[in-house]
XYZ file of C-alpha atoms in Angstrom:
737
model
C 109.356 99.730 126.633
C 108.930 102.940 124.634
C 105.987 102.359 122.315
C 107.208 105.042 119.906
C 110.608 103.409 119.393
C 111.689 100.695 116.961
C 114.896 99.283 118.434
C 117.665 97.105 117.021
C 120.212 95.953 119.573
C 122.678 94.056 117.422
C 124.246 94.558 114.001
C 123.443 91.644 111.679
C 124.913 92.118 108.176
C 122.434 89.547 106.811
C 119.527 91.798 107.808
C 121.222 94.992 106.700
C 119.026 95.628 103.653
C 115.668 94.619 105.097
C 116.432 96.817 108.098
C 117.450 99.513 105.643
C 113.791 99.739 104.646
C 112.490 99.639 108.222
C 114.814 102.404 109.430
C 114.039 104.832 106.609
C 113.725 108.504 107.494
C 111.711 110.843 105.301
C 109.309 113.727 104.963
C 107.453 113.062 101.707
C 109.715 115.252 99.609
C 112.516 112.732 100.020
C 113.226 109.634 102.053
C 116.539 107.996 102.853
C 116.945 104.312 103.613
C 118.455 103.228 106.898
C 121.932 102.462 105.636
C 124.953 103.525 107.649
C 127.107 106.630 107.385
C 130.267 104.514 107.031
C 128.666 102.213 104.398
C 129.114 98.454 103.983
C 129.690 96.077 101.112
C 126.368 94.905 99.663
C 124.372 97.676 101.308
C 121.624 99.398 99.340
C 121.806 103.097 100.152
C 118.840 104.944 98.769
C 117.496 108.470 98.690
C 114.347 108.741 96.605
C 112.719 112.063 95.777
C 108.963 112.247 95.290
C 108.233 112.115 91.565
C 111.846 112.180 90.318
C 112.047 109.457 87.645
C 114.497 108.273 85.043
C 114.082 105.838 82.150
C 114.691 102.092 82.319
C 114.757 99.455 79.602
C 111.893 97.381 80.999
C 108.943 99.116 82.611
C 109.228 102.643 81.251
C 110.828 104.532 84.185
C 111.621 104.306 87.883
C 112.258 106.570 90.831
C 115.940 107.462 90.518
C 118.200 106.753 93.495
C 119.918 110.080 94.191
C 123.522 110.645 95.329
C 123.794 109.496 98.918
C 124.068 112.405 101.381
C 124.761 110.258 104.446
C 128.485 109.369 104.271
C 130.646 110.400 107.210
C 133.957 108.556 107.583
C 135.643 108.411 110.985
C 139.372 107.717 111.425
C 141.208 107.479 114.725
C 145.000 107.411 114.394
C 144.473 106.275 110.811
C 142.178 103.384 111.731
C 138.808 103.644 110.045
C 135.693 103.050 112.100
C 133.799 100.088 110.660
C 131.548 97.677 112.521
C 133.116 94.700 110.703
C 136.565 95.640 112.024
C 137.785 95.800 115.584
C 135.086 94.829 118.087
C 131.555 96.040 118.795
C 131.194 96.226 122.567
C 127.701 97.714 122.507
C 125.248 98.619 119.753
C 121.782 100.083 119.567
C 119.820 101.706 116.763
C 116.486 103.407 117.436
C 113.894 104.844 115.095
C 111.799 107.330 117.042
C 108.629 107.425 114.932
C 107.136 110.125 117.159
C 109.772 112.608 115.986
C 111.102 111.011 112.814
C 114.629 110.708 114.247
C 117.035 107.804 113.744
C 119.783 107.360 116.336
C 122.624 104.895 116.656
C 125.017 104.337 119.543
C 128.091 102.143 119.160
C 130.702 101.353 121.770
C 133.625 100.263 119.572
C 137.146 99.013 120.111
C 139.493 99.632 117.183
C 141.884 96.894 116.063
C 144.659 98.613 118.069
C 142.518 98.753 121.214
C 141.294 102.360 121.185
C 137.799 102.492 122.629
C 135.281 105.019 121.298
C 131.640 105.767 121.994
C 129.951 106.965 118.806
C 126.502 108.532 118.852
C 124.767 109.487 115.589
C 121.384 111.156 115.055
C 119.726 111.993 111.754
C 116.389 113.145 110.376
C 114.656 114.434 107.259
C 112.927 117.581 108.398
C 109.138 117.490 108.372
C 109.186 121.241 109.000
C 111.455 122.053 106.029
C 111.160 119.377 103.360
C 114.449 120.214 101.621
C 116.594 119.634 104.727
C 118.400 116.549 105.978
C 120.608 116.665 109.073
C 123.111 114.472 110.926
C 124.736 115.025 114.320
C 127.825 112.851 114.831
C 129.525 112.594 118.239
C 132.713 110.714 119.112
C 133.910 110.253 122.690
C 137.271 108.700 123.571
C 136.862 106.243 126.437
C 140.126 104.315 126.571
C 143.468 103.905 124.794
C 146.378 101.478 125.085
C 149.312 102.769 127.163
C 151.631 102.863 124.157
C 149.316 105.284 122.294
C 150.371 108.799 123.294
C 147.872 110.909 121.373
C 144.632 110.394 119.513
C 144.139 112.058 116.139
C 140.557 112.207 114.972
C 139.514 112.780 111.373
C 135.898 113.102 110.267
C 135.145 113.321 106.553
C 131.638 114.254 105.380
C 130.967 113.615 101.719
C 128.510 112.515 99.046
C 128.449 109.101 97.407
C 127.501 109.319 93.738
C 128.203 105.625 93.077
C 124.686 104.544 93.979
C 122.151 102.731 91.841
C 118.673 101.215 91.725
C 120.080 97.731 92.120
C 122.182 97.656 88.909
C 121.102 100.870 87.164
C 122.838 104.171 87.849
C 120.591 107.108 86.990
C 122.586 110.203 87.936
C 125.676 111.844 86.510
C 127.607 114.647 88.184
C 127.730 117.774 86.032
C 129.233 120.398 88.341
C 130.695 120.863 91.805
C 132.118 123.789 93.780
C 132.276 125.453 97.159
C 131.693 128.940 98.471
C 132.948 129.734 101.952
C 131.854 126.804 104.115
C 129.112 125.579 101.752
C 129.870 122.721 99.337
C 127.500 121.842 96.532
C 127.088 119.058 93.997
C 124.959 119.360 90.857
C 123.730 116.113 89.304
C 121.387 115.223 86.461
C 119.341 112.146 85.637
C 120.749 110.527 82.517
C 117.542 110.385 80.464
C 114.832 112.561 82.029
C 117.323 115.421 82.629
C 116.065 116.340 86.095
C 118.768 118.360 87.816
C 119.417 117.985 91.544
C 121.452 120.401 93.626
C 122.689 119.137 96.993
C 124.560 121.395 99.403
C 126.337 120.436 102.622
C 128.077 122.164 105.431
C 129.933 120.219 108.100
C 130.932 122.035 111.252
C 131.925 121.545 114.862
C 132.030 123.824 117.879
C 134.624 121.584 119.533
C 137.827 123.634 119.981
C 141.090 122.569 118.380
C 139.693 121.114 115.171
C 140.653 122.384 111.729
C 138.399 122.338 108.703
C 139.307 121.623 105.063
C 137.205 121.420 101.893
C 138.147 118.878 99.222
C 136.567 119.546 95.843
C 135.726 116.572 93.644
C 133.447 115.903 90.694
C 132.005 112.796 92.335
C 132.750 113.003 96.074
C 133.224 116.562 97.348
C 134.120 116.451 101.028
C 134.646 118.491 104.160
C 137.191 117.219 106.684
C 137.501 118.026 110.377
C 140.803 117.114 112.067
C 142.035 117.457 115.603
C 143.077 115.663 118.775
C 141.069 114.303 121.688
C 142.108 113.155 125.136
C 140.385 110.416 127.105
C 136.919 111.570 128.136
C 136.733 114.291 125.486
C 134.082 114.472 122.775
C 133.822 115.987 119.335
C 130.341 116.702 118.019
C 129.984 117.563 114.340
C 126.910 118.510 112.330
C 126.201 117.811 108.687
C 123.340 119.838 107.215
C 122.153 119.009 103.697
C 119.833 120.899 101.358
C 118.200 119.388 98.250
C 116.365 121.067 95.352
C 115.472 119.773 91.895
C 114.227 121.364 88.704
C 110.784 120.122 89.720
C 110.914 122.733 92.488
C 112.840 125.625 90.985
C 114.036 126.788 87.583
C 117.561 127.101 88.962
C 118.060 124.646 91.838
C 121.599 125.952 92.421
C 120.279 129.364 93.369
C 117.291 127.962 95.297
C 119.305 125.506 97.395
C 122.209 127.856 98.052
C 119.905 130.713 99.040
C 117.837 128.471 101.332
C 120.894 126.926 102.968
C 122.582 130.296 103.537
C 119.398 131.690 105.052
C 119.364 128.843 107.585
C 122.953 129.615 108.573
C 122.465 133.397 108.599
C 119.281 133.193 110.680
C 121.069 130.945 113.144
C 124.078 133.276 113.390
C 121.818 136.309 113.870
C 119.831 134.621 116.643
C 122.793 133.371 118.666
C 122.928 134.386 122.290
C 125.341 132.806 124.744
C 123.983 129.658 126.394
C 120.453 130.114 125.017
C 120.588 128.955 121.407
C 121.449 125.328 120.646
C 123.380 124.337 117.542
C 121.845 124.680 114.073
C 121.116 120.964 114.205
C 119.291 121.530 117.492
C 117.225 124.372 116.040
C 116.242 122.285 113.012
C 115.527 119.269 115.223
C 113.160 121.289 117.422
C 111.274 122.545 114.364
C 111.060 119.002 113.024
C 109.716 117.671 116.318
C 106.984 120.337 116.390
C 105.903 119.341 112.882
C 105.710 115.674 113.901
C 103.686 116.645 116.986
C 101.116 118.255 114.695
C 100.952 115.066 112.635
C 100.459 112.800 115.627
C 97.804 115.003 117.246
C 95.328 113.728 114.692
C 97.079 110.550 113.482
C 97.841 108.584 116.622
C 95.786 105.538 117.522
C 95.813 104.515 121.172
C 95.598 100.812 121.952
C 95.682 99.748 125.585
C 96.359 96.169 126.551
C 98.666 95.236 123.657
C 102.075 96.897 123.437
C 103.037 95.059 120.257
C 99.939 96.317 118.436
C 100.458 99.847 119.796
C 104.027 100.017 118.574
C 103.163 98.449 115.208
C 100.337 100.823 114.297
C 102.519 103.839 115.058
C 105.272 102.435 112.859
C 102.800 101.888 110.015
C 101.346 105.395 110.301
C 104.870 106.823 110.334
C 105.645 104.990 107.103
C 102.523 106.330 105.395
C 103.533 109.902 106.186
C 107.145 109.785 105.053
C 106.204 108.605 101.548
C 103.600 111.223 100.629
C 104.045 114.853 99.664
C 100.877 116.648 100.831
C 101.379 119.503 98.371
C 102.408 117.782 95.130
C 99.519 116.446 93.040
C 101.870 115.539 90.184
C 102.599 112.196 91.823
C 101.157 109.745 94.342
C 102.339 107.099 96.818
C 104.157 104.185 95.150
C 103.586 100.608 96.274
C 106.874 100.665 98.228
C 106.672 104.334 99.093
C 110.060 106.044 99.022
C 111.684 103.252 101.031
C 113.028 100.844 98.404
C 113.335 99.950 94.749
C 110.529 97.377 94.479
C 108.027 97.985 91.653
C 110.255 100.831 90.399
C 108.330 103.441 92.385
C 105.159 102.900 90.339
C 101.676 103.713 91.625
C 99.026 100.955 91.770
C 95.504 100.641 93.138
C 97.280 100.059 96.462
C 97.018 103.809 97.029
C 93.288 104.190 96.437
C 91.987 101.000 98.070
C 94.431 100.469 100.929
C 96.085 103.791 101.818
C 93.516 106.433 100.919
C 90.917 105.436 103.535
C 93.392 106.502 106.223
C 94.089 109.844 104.582
C 90.422 110.396 103.726
C 89.337 109.932 107.335
C 92.297 111.579 109.086
C 94.094 113.864 106.595
C 91.538 114.806 103.939
C 93.826 117.524 102.591
C 96.386 114.865 101.698
C 93.663 112.600 100.305
C 92.493 115.444 98.090
C 96.010 115.914 96.704
C 96.306 112.184 95.974
C 92.960 112.164 94.181
C 93.955 115.198 92.125
C 96.885 113.157 90.829
C 94.378 110.789 89.213
C 92.099 113.567 88.030
C 94.990 115.401 86.388
C 95.840 112.248 84.439
C 92.337 111.787 82.989
C 93.577 112.772 79.491
C 96.048 109.869 79.506
C 93.346 107.520 80.803
C 91.080 108.600 77.958
C 93.909 108.026 75.524
C 94.423 104.507 76.861
C 90.716 103.674 76.564
C 90.613 104.995 73.019
C 93.748 103.075 72.075
C 92.106 99.871 73.285
C 88.927 100.597 71.343
C 86.779 101.836 74.206
C 85.179 105.054 75.364
C 85.719 107.095 78.512
C 88.783 106.781 80.750
C 90.757 103.614 81.481
C 93.483 104.077 84.072
C 96.819 102.251 83.782
C 97.601 99.343 86.064
C 100.967 100.955 86.879
C 101.289 104.713 86.746
C 104.086 107.270 87.013
C 104.064 110.941 86.013
C 102.263 111.140 82.678
C 99.502 108.617 83.402
C 100.473 106.297 80.567
C 100.706 102.564 81.140
C 103.974 101.809 82.950
C 103.525 98.053 83.453
C 106.445 96.095 81.973
C 105.511 93.518 79.350
C 107.767 90.844 80.880
C 109.468 90.336 84.245
C 111.486 87.686 86.036
C 109.311 85.903 88.598
C 110.833 86.704 92.026
C 110.396 83.136 93.297
C 110.542 80.804 90.279
C 112.929 83.007 88.225
C 110.812 82.313 85.145
C 110.686 84.994 82.450
C 106.985 85.674 82.391
C 104.744 87.902 80.305
C 102.803 90.524 82.234
C 99.314 91.071 80.789
C 98.157 93.174 83.772
C 98.562 96.459 81.934
C 96.125 95.256 79.302
C 93.514 93.292 81.230
C 93.660 94.034 84.978
C 90.764 96.430 84.652
C 89.499 96.802 88.183
C 91.872 99.661 88.998
C 89.592 102.058 87.085
C 86.619 101.286 89.321
C 88.896 101.321 92.388
C 89.937 104.884 91.643
C 86.289 105.893 91.196
C 85.528 104.204 94.535
C 88.182 106.311 96.276
C 86.670 109.529 94.917
C 83.205 108.593 96.132
C 84.485 107.519 99.552
C 86.328 110.811 99.953
C 83.123 112.692 99.193
C 81.084 110.589 101.608
C 83.483 111.149 104.504
C 84.424 114.784 103.865
C 81.220 116.167 102.361
C 83.461 118.138 100.003
C 80.762 119.039 97.463
C 83.028 121.503 95.692
C 85.601 118.807 94.992
C 82.956 116.398 93.714
C 81.458 119.086 91.486
C 84.752 120.320 90.041
C 86.738 117.073 89.831
C 85.072 113.930 91.116
C 81.971 114.013 88.942
C 83.950 114.155 85.722
C 86.132 111.247 86.800
C 83.173 109.120 87.911
C 81.344 109.778 84.657
C 84.421 109.143 82.527
C 85.213 105.856 84.253
C 81.570 104.721 84.011
C 81.689 105.458 80.292
C 84.668 103.146 79.964
C 83.014 100.402 81.999
C 79.860 100.444 79.900
C 81.807 100.378 76.648
C 84.009 97.496 77.879
C 81.002 95.342 78.769
C 79.918 92.975 75.990
C 76.258 92.177 75.394
C 75.450 88.467 75.247
C 72.856 88.522 72.444
C 70.774 85.580 73.637
C 70.734 86.048 77.409
C 70.655 89.858 77.425
C 73.405 90.029 80.012
C 76.565 92.037 79.815
C 79.865 90.261 80.243
C 83.421 91.445 80.825
C 85.739 88.830 79.397
C 89.490 88.251 79.377
C 90.479 90.007 82.585
C 92.615 89.583 85.689
C 90.896 90.180 89.011
C 92.633 91.010 92.294
C 93.627 87.321 92.448
C 96.475 87.555 89.952
C 97.178 83.828 89.995
C 94.341 83.334 87.506
C 94.724 85.239 84.261
C 92.502 85.661 81.186
C 89.308 84.851 83.042
C 85.747 85.843 82.196
C 83.334 87.702 84.454
C 85.520 88.117 87.487
C 83.063 88.762 90.308
C 85.126 91.581 91.842
C 85.560 93.376 88.531
C 81.914 93.066 87.524
C 80.571 94.099 90.921
C 82.813 97.155 90.979
C 81.820 98.004 87.388
C 78.172 97.856 88.396
C 78.883 100.063 91.404
C 80.921 102.525 89.298
C 78.153 102.978 86.718
C 75.383 103.317 89.273
C 77.420 105.821 91.267
C 78.016 107.898 88.137
C 74.303 107.933 87.343
C 73.578 109.081 90.892
C 76.204 111.811 90.629
C 74.593 113.025 87.426
C 71.270 113.395 89.231
C 73.019 115.206 92.087
C 74.645 117.629 89.649
C 71.314 118.444 88.012
C 69.926 119.316 91.451
C 72.904 121.180 92.933
C 75.045 122.420 90.041
C 72.967 122.510 86.831
C 75.575 124.534 84.959
C 78.210 121.898 85.696
C 75.779 119.161 84.703
C 75.168 120.920 81.399
C 78.878 121.440 80.772
C 79.765 117.783 81.427
C 76.793 116.569 79.407
C 78.017 118.523 76.400
C 81.734 117.871 76.826
C 81.397 114.139 77.480
C 78.479 113.695 75.038
C 76.216 112.217 77.708
C 73.110 111.660 75.635
C 69.906 110.286 77.072
C 70.451 107.118 75.054
C 73.946 106.681 76.458
C 72.809 107.061 80.078
C 69.980 104.597 79.453
C 72.567 102.172 78.124
C 74.638 102.625 81.271
C 71.596 101.822 83.374
C 70.972 98.716 81.301
C 74.550 97.542 81.808
C 74.365 98.151 85.572
C 71.114 96.200 85.837
C 72.108 93.280 83.643
C 75.841 92.797 84.108
C 76.663 89.151 84.765
C 77.548 88.486 88.396
C 78.362 84.789 88.827
C 76.522 83.815 92.023
C 74.511 80.907 93.362
C 71.213 82.669 94.078
C 70.102 80.027 96.578
C 73.009 80.200 99.003
C 74.548 83.547 97.996
C 77.978 82.142 97.086
C 79.744 84.146 94.384
C 81.895 82.326 91.856
C 85.182 84.190 91.577
C 84.980 83.912 87.796
C 83.338 81.682 85.210
C 84.642 78.160 85.754
C 86.367 78.757 89.077
C 84.305 76.083 90.809
C 85.488 73.553 88.217
C 89.166 74.064 89.015
C 91.012 71.330 90.911
C 91.097 71.645 94.709
C 94.597 71.883 96.208
C 95.513 69.705 99.178
C 96.848 72.461 101.417
C 97.952 69.986 104.100
C 100.815 68.912 101.838
C 102.320 72.386 102.024
C 102.494 72.926 105.769
C 105.716 74.606 106.806
C 106.292 76.133 103.371
C 108.404 79.269 102.985
C 107.062 80.431 99.631
C 103.747 81.169 97.944
C 101.772 78.396 96.283
C 102.629 79.929 92.933
C 106.302 80.006 93.878
C 106.127 76.284 94.675
C 103.874 75.080 91.853
C 104.868 77.484 89.108
C 102.821 79.993 87.187
C 101.024 77.654 84.817
C 100.223 74.929 87.339
C 98.761 77.307 89.922
C 96.310 78.553 87.309
C 94.561 75.155 87.400
C 93.977 75.065 91.165
C 91.305 76.528 93.409
C 93.771 78.541 95.474
C 94.054 82.326 95.410
C 96.693 84.959 95.965
C 94.592 87.530 97.823
C 91.072 88.645 98.641
C 88.994 88.834 95.480
C 85.368 87.985 96.221
C 85.954 88.869 99.872
C 87.489 92.177 98.792
C 84.361 93.520 97.106
C 82.172 92.030 99.826
C 84.266 94.156 102.215
C 84.375 97.330 100.115
C 80.644 97.211 99.386
C 79.781 95.620 102.733
C 76.612 97.626 103.249
C 75.107 95.927 100.188
C 75.360 92.375 101.541
C 73.587 90.636 104.387
C 75.385 88.634 107.029
C 74.453 85.308 105.416
C 76.099 86.292 102.122
C 79.209 87.416 103.958
C 79.327 84.186 105.941
C 78.940 81.786 103.026
C 81.570 83.539 100.960
C 83.970 83.719 103.906
C 83.523 80.000 104.545
C 84.419 79.209 100.948
C 87.173 81.666 100.091
C 89.027 82.339 103.313
C 90.503 78.816 103.625
C 91.861 78.816 100.050
C 93.558 82.208 100.238
C 97.340 82.344 100.711
C 97.459 84.649 103.726
C 101.152 84.074 104.451
C 102.940 84.294 101.118
C 100.318 85.422 98.618
C 99.770 89.163 98.685
C 100.609 91.365 101.647
C 97.648 93.564 100.744
C 94.781 91.571 102.110
C 95.436 89.801 105.439
C 94.714 93.011 107.358
C 91.802 93.863 105.032
C 90.164 90.538 105.960
C 89.940 91.807 109.556
C 86.915 93.983 108.738
C 84.863 91.001 107.607
C 86.250 88.711 110.307
C 85.053 91.149 112.996
C 81.582 91.355 111.479
C 81.403 87.560 111.529
C 82.736 87.255 115.086
C 86.058 85.551 114.282
C 88.146 87.592 116.709
C 91.088 85.203 117.070
C 91.399 84.927 113.297
C 90.995 88.707 112.966
C 93.818 89.345 115.404
C 96.103 86.845 113.693
C 95.430 88.520 110.331
C 96.020 91.926 111.870
C 99.469 90.845 113.061
C 100.314 89.424 109.633
C 99.822 92.918 108.280
C 101.107 94.981 111.180
C 104.386 93.064 111.484
C 105.035 92.216 107.839
C 108.006 94.599 107.696
C 108.971 94.936 111.346
C 109.602 91.175 111.371
C 110.279 90.796 107.617
C 107.673 88.057 107.570
C 107.758 87.622 103.795
C 111.519 88.015 103.526
C 111.159 90.795 100.951
C 111.259 93.952 103.065
C 114.601 94.644 101.364
C 112.560 95.847 98.350
C 110.806 98.461 100.498
C 107.990 98.841 103.001
C 104.605 97.318 102.105
C 102.810 100.680 102.055
C 99.393 99.242 101.168
C 99.692 96.973 104.162
C 100.332 100.024 106.360
C 97.004 101.460 105.214
C 95.239 98.128 105.606
C 96.413 97.957 109.222
C 94.730 101.303 109.940
C 91.550 99.950 108.339
C 91.821 96.757 110.402
C 91.785 98.757 113.648
C 89.346 101.550 112.795
C 86.941 99.862 110.367
C 87.460 96.380 111.778
C 88.025 96.229 115.535
C 86.385 99.606 116.224
C 83.675 98.920 113.634
C 83.528 102.513 112.359
C 80.930 103.157 109.654
C 80.286 106.578 108.142
C 76.882 107.315 106.654
C 74.734 110.262 105.722
C 73.569 110.686 109.310
C 77.063 110.634 110.804
C 79.025 107.686 112.124
C 78.524 104.564 114.205
C 80.953 102.218 115.941
C 80.562 98.567 116.838
C 83.741 97.448 118.612
C 85.109 93.919 118.565
C 87.748 93.376 121.222
C 90.837 91.211 120.626
C 92.044 89.376 123.709
C 93.733 91.771 126.115
C 92.633 94.988 124.412
C 90.886 97.381 126.772
C 90.862 100.637 124.806
C 90.860 101.875 121.199
C 91.010 105.646 120.639
C 91.512 107.558 117.406
C 90.683 110.765 115.558
C 88.817 111.319 112.313
C 87.624 114.396 110.463
C 83.987 113.931 109.522
C 82.717 116.513 107.043
C 85.251 118.998 108.311
C 84.530 118.471 112.004
C 87.104 116.740 114.250
C 85.781 113.636 116.000
C 87.626 111.834 118.788
C 86.441 108.250 119.202
C 87.400 106.726 122.546
C 86.235 103.148 123.065
C 86.785 101.331 126.347
C 85.981 97.716 126.995
C 83.459 97.179 129.748
C 84.739 95.177 132.675
């Protein structure tokens, strides 16, 4: 068993679209779903480019599915290769996550009895983000006696008839060819982003002719020739992509880049020493992936399933982030599917960023700069809602304005439901502040905190203090009419997660202000003046932090998720054993609101994030109450793996391992039957946290780091890398015999 390989050994049309997400290739600039070169009815081909959006009627805008660069059609004596025709004698598809290469081998008998072996490899270059490449080989193995010759035709083309489900975003505006290079210029219909895609399609197999077919929507290059039994044709399709986000004139940029690749290859050729252009690009790509895995890989000994799963999850995190583009961030489904329209949530900061912060701080910094750069829009949102400071949107795209749709169709009940999250799911603002502080703690990047983080922490604290309402009689501050992480209960007062994170946010900002006065007095003075941080205002912040209402039983330490939660009806969970949907999907939106059952970690989430603030008794009593009433199977994919951290601290190793698998295999096994919409990127990050912060027990403090391993059954070793304040640290834990 190769623990770097994700293998599919049979073609199941029913799983075609969920597997399309799993077998995505990408490099952060673009990613392409694992659909097939020959295409199938009902398939969802998708190439999404980082930050390339177009308008939609509901929900502002979405990542626009670009013209598909994959299509290669194979004909043998006029019969078209298709896995639903003829007979599949052998099939295997492999995603090599170590090198970012997708391969497929099919042994196929045509309807007339011609037997072919087809081998296809493709990748999105991690070494050159604009490049995609396919190598397509056809070998003749057998033919019926009455067939005298075998004519092979390979047609490489684009498919412009692609959509985000039902919405087509691109229109072709120009197409041409020069020598052996064919290009297609497209434009998004509303946002007017132009995309130039070039292809060349070549073979070194003798006896094959080449013809270019111009077309406004499907320009093609055809290779035609004859093969005898035992002979092989190998063809290479190299694609280049540039948009107006990268270059003023993408036609010039893409053409120049593509020609340079071909010219450099031609100039370097020496007999028997230089592989094909595909081979050169593949070698460069593999070197780039080696650099990624040198610091990213986690070694688990004693559990092959866990080893394979964590590598798959870390692969997915990399292919959906552009390390150099702070104009955008990682969407909830990455670049792997159309779920959530490619919008950015708190999934990035709370679930994915800890991985990047500890292992790739340069990428974490870029992701945080995305939020910092959108502070003006966050201030505008706060002001529009009648508050001060900066309030971040629940769903974000390019301009930082609220992108949450006002209504959606419930995916399970099909109800048309209003979405108040954009107005009242406030905790994202504190979550973003939390990510900035965590980055600083792990990296020690004082310059970043001085120049960017401090302003964001102060601006978010200003919002929190202005949003809190003073109860005139009790002298406590309340935050009413919100949605906490548990989105099954809306319009609640004093959500414990929200209020605890608000308290943390304000106190952290006050501490940062003191730090600035000591280390960067000029910056402290500038921010004081620009943000109008008067002594009276800071005293008010301190008052809010000290007196914000946190619903908690002081005797036993149990937090109430929100005011009145304990008075909700209990739900008899035994009645729902064997269910295949969430409790909300079964009961309906309104009914679920009345029950003491929750979608995802809420109280247990802040107890985990702020775990150093709570003693073991508080953790235990809240676990005992909230863990049993959380929908770990069909609620949110975000939190099963996050629960592992707390489960390890409390000694529940069997439960921790079960929760880990729920996260690690959510897409590999399509456990929630929604992988078609895209990979659960937040879950990928939560799985890293489960291993490193949970099973390994890593904690980073001012003095350095500590580990306190908890060993799942069978595990004998956990090894991983982190960068701690700029210094590489290799942690290698081995279970004592």
